[in-house]
């Protein structure tokens, strides 16, 4: 019990499903349909079963999922899209890539998700800047669904669409609704470290609208029309590889059990760390996919070093909000961004995966207690 712990133990998962994964890969190598092979449609059907979504359009990454969803909404120059500043760059990047303007909103201090009050403020800033607000992209940070009820109300009042960036939250839910159905359009990522990850890049867009689904499928293949060389719109090469779809089909088989196991791991952390650091809170009725278990701690960087010395890997998601990043500094923001800036200085993500054992978590807690006692904590 003295060697380094894994931050995300993909090797343990691989050990458990190795024969099925190897057989799935071998089947693709044998049939040779590497692009849009039969596993792709099967994956999409199983993703619909799992989430309850009407349509699932698989694609090459979570970033492409955002780009495809925005293209299908017709986003372009002059349009403003409100996004949280405390997120991975891809959320704002996809908007900017299409020539539209990301307008940054602050987060809620407890959930780390976009603050609806700040969304309204950001919309005002966008209008004052002469932009045309078209949509909101809430992000389910660390696996916890955003406040979709509040955001839907703002969207309805301002005639905006809502696009859920659920790259981190597949497997989570809000009330009876599962991630994939909490907004009219949802994107996710199958990056290896995500709750449902493949062995490379992958992503998906979920939606309920038939016409929007057809546009997504066309955009994914260069804006294809009735046949391969009929191009009816500008699209991208955004397909998922058949090999990744085959891997995801196997992983989907164990995913529901992994989501349950993640709740147990999070519950154990909450007990062990209650008096040590500020632990995450899940609102009544929500289920987090626990992509990350992120605590707040004063003197964060020193605590992280002490944990590293004790063989415990940690990560900081995210050390700088997007509105303070070189590439995004020029875009408009809501007037107050203090919660995102404070979070960036305090967050620390601990080892988190479905196979994390109680003894390892006790080791994390002991090391964290010692580190906090040395530095300072909450
Ligand atoms: C919130 C968020 N959005 C988008 C993405 C982009 O996903 P991908 O890495 O699959 O392109 C990620 C993942 O890295 C993410 O965390």
Tab-separated table of C-alpha atoms and ligand atoms in Angstrom:
chain	number	residue	atom	x	y	z
A	1	UNK	CA	0.000	0.000	0.000
A	2	UNK	CA	2.914	2.366	-0.424
A	3	UNK	CA	3.184	2.561	-4.224
A	4	UNK	CA	1.516	5.398	-6.116
A	5	UNK	CA	-2.244	5.213	-6.552
A	6	UNK	CA	-3.876	5.596	-9.971
A	7	UNK	CA	-5.804	8.807	-10.586
A	8	UNK	CA	-8.131	6.920	-12.939
A	9	UNK	CA	-7.491	3.174	-13.024
A	10	UNK	CA	-8.189	2.210	-16.632
A	11	UNK	CA	-5.894	-0.816	-16.280
A	12	UNK	CA	-8.174	-2.349	-13.634
A	13	UNK	CA	-11.189	-1.853	-15.874
A	14	UNK	CA	-9.282	-3.358	-18.805
A	15	UNK	CA	-8.363	-6.373	-16.654
A	16	UNK	CA	-12.035	-7.040	-16.001
A	17	UNK	CA	-13.265	-6.805	-19.608
A	18	UNK	CA	-10.142	-7.755	-21.587
A	19	UNK	CA	-11.543	-10.859	-23.373
A	20	UNK	CA	-14.693	-9.009	-24.532
A	21	UNK	CA	-12.704	-5.962	-25.668
A	22	UNK	CA	-10.193	-8.104	-27.551
A	23	UNK	CA	-13.009	-10.046	-29.251
A	24	UNK	CA	-14.804	-6.822	-30.217
A	25	UNK	CA	-11.622	-5.383	-31.745
A	26	UNK	CA	-10.879	-8.643	-33.543
A	27	UNK	CA	-14.391	-8.681	-35.006
A	28	UNK	CA	-13.845	-5.232	-36.533
A	29	UNK	CA	-10.433	-6.236	-37.899
A	30	UNK	CA	-12.093	-9.279	-39.478
A	31	UNK	CA	-15.063	-7.542	-41.105
A	32	UNK	CA	-12.903	-4.583	-42.126
A	33	UNK	CA	-15.640	-1.927	-42.103
A	34	UNK	CA	-13.489	0.619	-40.307
A	35	UNK	CA	-15.633	3.598	-41.251
A	36	UNK	CA	-19.321	3.524	-40.228
A	37	UNK	CA	-19.243	-0.227	-39.655
A	38	UNK	CA	-22.218	-1.997	-38.056
A	39	UNK	CA	-20.954	-1.291	-34.514
A	40	UNK	CA	-21.590	2.433	-35.026
A	41	UNK	CA	-25.366	2.062	-35.484
A	42	UNK	CA	-25.471	-0.489	-32.651
A	43	UNK	CA	-23.678	1.904	-30.347
A	44	UNK	CA	-26.114	4.687	-31.219
A	45	UNK	CA	-29.103	2.422	-30.496
A	46	UNK	CA	-27.618	1.335	-27.162
A	47	UNK	CA	-26.799	4.911	-26.189
A	48	UNK	CA	-30.471	5.774	-26.807
A	49	UNK	CA	-31.539	2.833	-24.621
A	50	UNK	CA	-29.149	3.881	-21.883
A	51	UNK	CA	-30.021	7.582	-21.819
A	52	UNK	CA	-33.631	7.524	-22.965
A	53	UNK	CA	-32.729	9.952	-25.756
A	54	UNK	CA	-34.649	9.689	-29.039
A	55	UNK	CA	-31.566	10.144	-31.220
A	56	UNK	CA	-27.856	9.585	-30.602
A	57	UNK	CA	-25.407	10.671	-33.293
A	58	UNK	CA	-21.933	9.366	-32.557
A	59	UNK	CA	-18.956	11.427	-33.682
A	60	UNK	CA	-15.189	11.792	-33.493
A	61	UNK	CA	-14.845	13.655	-30.164
A	62	UNK	CA	-16.679	15.715	-27.596
A	63	UNK	CA	-15.313	18.800	-29.320
A	64	UNK	CA	-16.724	17.698	-32.675
A	65	UNK	CA	-20.015	16.972	-30.932
A	66	UNK	CA	-20.146	20.646	-29.871
A	67	UNK	CA	-19.136	21.855	-33.334
A	68	UNK	CA	-21.756	19.643	-35.011
A	69	UNK	CA	-24.475	20.776	-32.597
A	70	UNK	CA	-23.600	24.450	-33.160
A	71	UNK	CA	-23.410	24.003	-36.935
A	72	UNK	CA	-26.837	22.349	-36.861
A	73	UNK	CA	-28.142	25.395	-34.968
A	74	UNK	CA	-26.723	27.605	-37.718
A	75	UNK	CA	-24.466	29.565	-35.352
A	76	UNK	CA	-22.229	32.144	-36.988
A	77	UNK	CA	-20.705	35.634	-36.802
A	78	UNK	CA	-22.693	38.162	-34.804
A	79	UNK	CA	-24.263	35.447	-32.659
A	80	UNK	CA	-23.533	35.298	-28.927
A	81	UNK	CA	-23.555	32.057	-26.953
A	82	UNK	CA	-23.355	32.137	-23.154
A	83	UNK	CA	-20.923	29.607	-21.694
A	84	UNK	CA	-19.436	29.173	-18.217
A	85	UNK	CA	-15.883	30.444	-17.859
A	86	UNK	CA	-14.983	27.610	-15.481
A	87	UNK	CA	-14.894	24.741	-17.996
A	88	UNK	CA	-12.624	22.973	-20.442
A	89	UNK	CA	-11.659	25.157	-23.404
A	90	UNK	CA	-13.660	23.112	-25.920
A	91	UNK	CA	-16.966	24.574	-24.710
A	92	UNK	CA	-16.021	28.109	-25.772
A	93	UNK	CA	-13.663	27.006	-28.540
A	94	UNK	CA	-16.441	25.441	-30.613
A	95	UNK	CA	-18.419	28.703	-30.474
A	96	UNK	CA	-15.439	30.856	-31.443
A	97	UNK	CA	-14.376	28.456	-34.195
A	98	UNK	CA	-17.676	29.095	-35.973
A	99	UNK	CA	-17.117	32.842	-35.839
A	100	UNK	CA	-19.663	33.418	-33.078
A	101	UNK	CA	-18.871	35.085	-29.742
A	102	UNK	CA	-18.679	33.137	-26.500
A	103	UNK	CA	-19.898	35.319	-23.631
A	104	UNK	CA	-18.629	34.082	-20.297
A	105	UNK	CA	-20.798	33.612	-17.217
A	106	UNK	CA	-19.690	32.883	-13.653
A	107	UNK	CA	-20.362	29.674	-11.733
A	108	UNK	CA	-22.326	28.833	-8.640
A	109	UNK	CA	-19.993	28.423	-5.636
A	110	UNK	CA	-21.526	25.141	-4.484
A	111	UNK	CA	-22.229	23.194	-7.701
A	112	UNK	CA	-19.350	24.613	-9.824
A	113	UNK	CA	-21.945	24.815	-12.622
A	114	UNK	CA	-23.004	27.961	-14.445
A	115	UNK	CA	-24.950	30.389	-12.250
A	116	UNK	CA	-28.329	31.232	-13.852
A	117	UNK	CA	-28.151	34.783	-12.433
A	118	UNK	CA	-24.816	35.252	-14.168
A	119	UNK	CA	-26.259	33.814	-17.400
A	120	UNK	CA	-28.867	36.584	-17.382
A	121	UNK	CA	-26.180	39.169	-16.721
A	122	UNK	CA	-24.078	37.780	-19.595
A	123	UNK	CA	-27.060	38.021	-21.942
A	124	UNK	CA	-27.383	41.705	-21.054
A	125	UNK	CA	-23.685	42.235	-21.761
A	126	UNK	CA	-24.054	40.496	-25.136
A	127	UNK	CA	-26.961	42.717	-26.173
A	128	UNK	CA	-25.132	45.858	-25.017
A	129	UNK	CA	-22.184	44.771	-27.179
A	130	UNK	CA	-24.452	44.678	-30.235
A	131	UNK	CA	-24.467	40.897	-30.440
A	132	UNK	CA	-27.422	38.624	-31.059
A	133	UNK	CA	-27.773	36.060	-28.234
A	134	UNK	CA	-28.841	32.707	-29.685
A	135	UNK	CA	-28.099	30.081	-27.061
A	136	UNK	CA	-26.717	28.886	-23.736
A	137	UNK	CA	-24.278	26.010	-23.184
A	138	UNK	CA	-24.419	24.830	-19.580
A	139	UNK	CA	-21.652	22.365	-18.649
A	140	UNK	CA	-22.218	19.482	-16.212
A	141	UNK	CA	-18.915	20.063	-14.464
A	142	UNK	CA	-17.241	17.097	-12.769
A	143	UNK	CA	-20.298	14.972	-13.664
A	144	UNK	CA	-23.046	16.932	-11.902
A	145	UNK	CA	-25.969	18.033	-14.106
A	146	UNK	CA	-26.365	21.813	-14.331
A	147	UNK	CA	-29.498	23.655	-13.159
A	148	UNK	CA	-31.493	22.887	-16.312
A	149	UNK	CA	-34.837	24.048	-14.884
A	150	UNK	CA	-33.565	27.553	-14.238
A	151	UNK	CA	-31.684	27.682	-17.538
A	152	UNK	CA	-34.697	26.465	-19.542
A	153	UNK	CA	-36.734	29.340	-18.079
A	154	UNK	CA	-34.126	31.910	-19.101
A	155	UNK	CA	-33.907	30.340	-22.558
A	156	UNK	CA	-37.686	30.392	-23.038
A	157	UNK	CA	-37.924	34.018	-21.910
A	158	UNK	CA	-35.195	35.090	-24.353
A	159	UNK	CA	-35.957	32.781	-27.281
A	160	UNK	CA	-32.658	30.891	-26.973
A	161	UNK	CA	-31.697	27.269	-27.488
A	162	UNK	CA	-29.972	25.239	-24.763
A	163	UNK	CA	-27.147	22.864	-25.577
A	164	UNK	CA	-25.950	20.726	-22.660
A	165	UNK	CA	-22.204	20.065	-22.654
A	166	UNK	CA	-22.330	16.712	-20.881
A	167	UNK	CA	-18.771	15.671	-21.742
A	168	UNK	CA	-18.225	14.825	-18.063
A	169	UNK	CA	-21.660	13.653	-16.966
A	170	UNK	CA	-22.888	10.716	-19.035
A	171	UNK	CA	-24.486	8.325	-16.537
A	172	UNK	CA	-25.738	11.144	-14.304
A	173	UNK	CA	-29.339	12.234	-13.904
A	174	UNK	CA	-31.615	14.992	-12.683
A	175	UNK	CA	-34.919	13.784	-11.209
A	176	UNK	CA	-36.234	11.108	-13.552
A	177	UNK	CA	-34.320	12.490	-16.536
A	178	UNK	CA	-31.002	11.022	-17.525
A	179	UNK	CA	-28.138	13.006	-18.966
A	180	UNK	CA	-28.781	13.020	-22.712
A	181	UNK	CA	-32.386	14.138	-22.200
A	182	UNK	CA	-32.018	17.117	-19.841
A	183	UNK	CA	-31.830	19.677	-22.658
A	184	UNK	CA	-33.164	19.605	-26.241
A	185	UNK	CA	-29.604	18.897	-27.429
A	186	UNK	CA	-26.779	17.303	-25.422
A	187	UNK	CA	-23.177	16.564	-26.347
A	188	UNK	CA	-20.813	14.133	-24.672
A	189	UNK	CA	-17.237	12.884	-24.927
A	190	UNK	CA	-15.770	9.393	-24.899
A	191	UNK	CA	-12.215	10.594	-24.197
A	192	UNK	CA	-10.525	7.731	-22.282
A	193	UNK	CA	-10.693	9.448	-18.881
A	194	UNK	CA	-14.400	10.289	-19.129
A	195	UNK	CA	-16.965	8.203	-17.193
A	196	UNK	CA	-17.666	6.269	-20.415
A	197	UNK	CA	-14.386	6.389	-22.300
A	198	UNK	CA	-13.097	4.611	-25.382
A	199	UNK	CA	-9.466	3.909	-26.304
A	200	UNK	CA	-8.979	7.100	-28.282
A	201	UNK	CA	-11.289	9.956	-29.201
A	202	UNK	CA	-15.040	9.762	-29.552
A	203	UNK	CA	-18.211	11.677	-28.774
A	204	UNK	CA	-21.936	11.883	-29.382
A	205	UNK	CA	-24.812	14.334	-29.768
A	206	UNK	CA	-28.217	13.461	-28.316
A	207	UNK	CA	-31.430	15.114	-29.456
A	208	UNK	CA	-35.150	14.567	-29.749
A	209	UNK	CA	-35.918	16.456	-32.957
A	210	UNK	CA	-35.984	14.329	-36.131
A	211	UNK	CA	-35.026	17.143	-38.503
A	212	UNK	CA	-32.117	18.250	-36.286
A	213	UNK	CA	-30.927	14.622	-36.116
A	214	UNK	CA	-30.923	14.401	-39.929
A	215	UNK	CA	-28.895	17.607	-40.199
A	216	UNK	CA	-26.349	16.300	-37.654
A	217	UNK	CA	-25.917	13.080	-39.636
A	218	UNK	CA	-25.341	15.064	-42.808
A	219	UNK	CA	-22.901	17.481	-41.133
A	220	UNK	CA	-20.913	14.555	-39.721
A	221	UNK	CA	-20.091	13.454	-43.272
A	222	UNK	CA	-19.120	16.726	-44.993
A	223	UNK	CA	-22.703	17.944	-45.302
A	224	UNK	CA	-23.682	14.939	-47.369
A	225	UNK	CA	-27.023	14.950	-49.187
A	226	UNK	CA	-28.652	12.005	-50.900
A	227	UNK	CA	-25.375	10.309	-51.806
A	228	UNK	CA	-21.667	10.509	-51.099
A	229	UNK	CA	-20.904	13.176	-53.714
A	230	UNK	CA	-23.995	15.269	-53.092
A	231	UNK	CA	-23.021	18.034	-50.667
A	232	UNK	CA	-25.924	20.113	-49.462
A	233	UNK	CA	-24.259	22.007	-46.595
A	234	UNK	CA	-20.780	22.697	-45.211
A	235	UNK	CA	-19.886	19.969	-42.757
A	236	UNK	CA	-16.881	18.168	-41.296
A	237	UNK	CA	-15.330	14.715	-41.200
A	238	UNK	CA	-16.737	13.963	-37.770
A	239	UNK	CA	-17.332	10.207	-37.696
A	240	UNK	CA	-16.360	7.941	-34.818
A	241	UNK	CA	-14.070	5.035	-35.773
A	242	UNK	CA	-15.804	1.655	-35.882
A	243	UNK	CA	-13.085	0.305	-33.575
A	244	UNK	CA	-13.960	2.875	-30.914
A	245	UNK	CA	-17.666	2.123	-31.283
A	246	UNK	CA	-16.938	-1.593	-30.773
A	247	UNK	CA	-14.923	-0.803	-27.616
A	248	UNK	CA	-17.690	1.444	-26.298
A	249	UNK	CA	-20.306	-1.280	-26.813
A	250	UNK	CA	-18.349	-3.536	-24.451
A	251	UNK	CA	-17.778	-0.743	-21.959
A	252	UNK	CA	-21.481	0.215	-22.014
A	253	UNK	CA	-22.185	-3.283	-20.698
A	254	UNK	CA	-20.353	-2.557	-17.433
A	255	UNK	CA	-21.150	1.163	-17.303
A	256	UNK	CA	-24.370	1.037	-15.209
A	257	UNK	CA	-22.527	-0.954	-12.530
A	258	UNK	CA	-19.628	1.488	-12.690
A	259	UNK	CA	-21.966	4.435	-12.110
A	260	UNK	CA	-23.291	2.696	-8.984
A	261	UNK	CA	-19.727	1.996	-7.840
A	262	UNK	CA	-18.807	5.660	-8.374
A	263	UNK	CA	-21.632	6.664	-5.984
A	264	UNK	CA	-20.163	4.354	-3.356
A	265	UNK	CA	-16.663	5.760	-3.840
A	266	UNK	CA	-17.987	9.332	-3.594
A	267	UNK	CA	-19.994	8.443	-0.491
A	268	UNK	CA	-16.906	7.021	1.217
A	269	UNK	CA	-14.881	10.148	0.376
A	270	UNK	CA	-17.660	12.351	1.766
A	271	UNK	CA	-17.506	10.520	5.092
A	272	UNK	CA	-13.730	10.356	5.290
A	273	UNK	CA	-13.149	13.973	4.307
A	274	UNK	CA	-16.083	15.775	5.940
A	275	UNK	CA	-13.897	17.400	8.601
A	276	UNK	CA	-10.810	17.793	6.409
A	277	UNK	CA	-11.728	19.771	3.280
A	278	UNK	CA	-14.814	21.181	1.584
A	279	UNK	CA	-16.355	18.164	-0.161
A	280	UNK	CA	-18.733	18.345	-3.139
A	281	UNK	CA	-22.487	18.599	-2.617
A	282	UNK	CA	-25.022	16.839	-4.824
A	283	UNK	CA	-28.474	18.484	-4.783
A	284	UNK	CA	-31.454	16.337	-3.799
A	285	UNK	CA	-32.711	14.456	-6.857
A	286	UNK	CA	-29.441	14.746	-8.820
A	287	UNK	CA	-27.012	11.927	-9.534
A	288	UNK	CA	-23.463	12.857	-10.485
A	289	UNK	CA	-21.455	10.671	-12.830
A	290	UNK	CA	-18.455	11.648	-10.679
A	291	UNK	CA	-16.078	12.243	-13.558
A	292	UNK	CA	-14.024	13.968	-10.873
A	293	UNK	CA	-14.173	14.103	-7.106
A	294	UNK	CA	-13.219	17.720	-6.552
A	295	UNK	CA	-12.685	19.276	-3.144
A	296	UNK	CA	-11.821	22.832	-2.189
A	297	UNK	CA	-8.769	23.429	-0.090
A	298	UNK	CA	-6.813	26.485	1.003
A	299	UNK	CA	-3.114	26.440	0.160
A	300	UNK	CA	-4.060	24.085	-2.680
A	301	UNK	CA	-0.734	23.934	-4.495
A	302	UNK	CA	1.193	22.974	-1.346
A	303	UNK	CA	-1.406	20.358	-0.479
A	304	UNK	CA	-1.097	18.887	-3.989
A	305	UNK	CA	2.689	18.642	-3.626
A	306	UNK	CA	2.366	16.936	-0.238
A	307	UNK	CA	-0.090	14.425	-1.698
A	308	UNK	CA	2.212	13.754	-4.637
A	309	UNK	CA	5.037	13.040	-2.204
A	310	UNK	CA	2.736	10.555	-0.466
A	311	UNK	CA	2.118	8.770	-3.800
A	312	UNK	CA	-1.318	10.281	-4.354
A	313	UNK	CA	-1.910	11.871	-7.751
A	314	UNK	CA	-4.244	14.838	-7.961
A	315	UNK	CA	-5.279	17.220	-10.725
A	316	UNK	CA	-6.444	20.810	-10.926
A	317	UNK	CA	-9.483	21.297	-13.144
A	318	UNK	CA	-9.122	24.168	-13.932
A	319	UNK	CA	-6.238	26.369	-12.793
A	320	UNK	CA	-7.444	29.355	-14.844
A	321	UNK	CA	-10.966	30.264	-15.976
A	322	UNK	CA	-11.296	30.744	-19.718
A	323	UNK	CA	-11.861	34.516	-19.573
A	324	UNK	CA	-8.301	34.802	-18.188
A	325	UNK	CA	-6.743	32.637	-20.913
A	326	UNK	CA	-4.751	34.210	-23.731
A	327	UNK	CA	-7.068	32.951	-26.478
A	328	UNK	CA	-10.299	33.981	-24.738
A	329	UNK	CA	-9.395	37.192	-22.930
A	330	UNK	CA	-10.957	39.348	-25.626
A	331	UNK	CA	-14.477	37.960	-25.336
A	332	UNK	CA	-17.211	39.602	-23.235
A	333	UNK	CA	-17.963	38.424	-19.698
A	334	UNK	CA	-20.680	38.915	-17.120
A	335	UNK	CA	-19.750	41.753	-14.733
A	336	UNK	CA	-18.801	39.464	-11.804
A	337	UNK	CA	-16.520	36.446	-12.347
A	338	UNK	CA	-15.324	36.090	-8.735
A	339	UNK	CA	-16.587	32.574	-8.021
A	340	UNK	CA	-14.774	31.096	-11.013
A	341	UNK	CA	-11.578	32.905	-10.098
A	342	UNK	CA	-11.828	31.713	-6.489
A	343	UNK	CA	-12.577	28.120	-7.551
A	344	UNK	CA	-9.563	28.096	-9.871
A	345	UNK	CA	-7.344	28.747	-6.851
A	346	UNK	CA	-8.941	26.215	-4.525
A	347	UNK	CA	-10.088	23.125	-6.447
A	348	UNK	CA	-8.268	19.835	-6.199
A	349	UNK	CA	-9.480	16.635	-7.855
A	350	UNK	CA	-8.657	13.393	-6.046
A	351	UNK	CA	-8.217	9.888	-7.478
A	352	UNK	CA	-11.659	8.770	-8.670
A	353	UNK	CA	-12.773	5.671	-10.539
A	354	UNK	CA	-15.262	2.861	-9.987
A	355	UNK	CA	-12.634	0.402	-8.773
A	356	UNK	CA	-11.128	2.589	-6.051
A	357	UNK	CA	-10.995	0.520	-2.865
A	358	UNK	CA	-11.884	1.699	0.627
A	359	UNK	CA	-8.309	1.160	1.852
A	360	UNK	CA	-6.940	3.398	-0.913
A	361	UNK	CA	-9.461	6.087	-0.066
A	362	UNK	CA	-8.402	5.927	3.569
A	363	UNK	CA	-4.857	6.446	2.411
A	364	UNK	CA	-5.932	9.504	0.404
A	365	UNK	CA	-7.839	10.848	3.416
A	366	UNK	CA	-4.909	10.314	5.806
A	367	UNK	CA	-2.498	12.061	3.457
A	368	UNK	CA	-4.932	14.911	2.857
A	369	UNK	CA	-5.517	15.354	6.598
A	370	UNK	CA	-1.769	15.523	7.199
A	371	UNK	CA	-1.214	17.946	4.308
A	372	UNK	CA	-4.024	20.252	5.393
A	373	UNK	CA	-2.759	20.236	8.989
A	374	UNK	CA	0.674	21.324	7.745
A	375	UNK	CA	-0.625	24.051	5.478
A	376	UNK	CA	-4.042	25.440	6.120
A	377	UNK	CA	-7.496	24.231	5.269
A	378	UNK	CA	-11.128	25.153	5.568
B	1	LIG	C1	-16.600	20.129	-20.492
B	1	LIG	C2	-15.949	19.528	-21.693
B	1	LIG	N1	-16.380	19.867	-22.911
B	1	LIG	C3	-15.834	19.341	-24.023
B	1	LIG	C4	-14.808	18.425	-23.952
B	1	LIG	C5	-14.184	17.951	-25.211
B	1	LIG	O1	-14.224	16.578	-25.381
B	1	LIG	P1	-13.107	15.855	-26.275
B	1	LIG	O2	-11.846	15.846	-25.499
B	1	LIG	O3	-13.677	14.475	-26.460
B	1	LIG	O4	-13.013	16.587	-27.557
B	1	LIG	C6	-14.343	18.015	-22.696
B	1	LIG	C7	-13.303	16.991	-22.551
B	1	LIG	O5	-12.175	17.017	-22.559
B	1	LIG	C8	-14.910	18.592	-21.532
B	1	LIG	O6	-14.470	18.263	-20.320
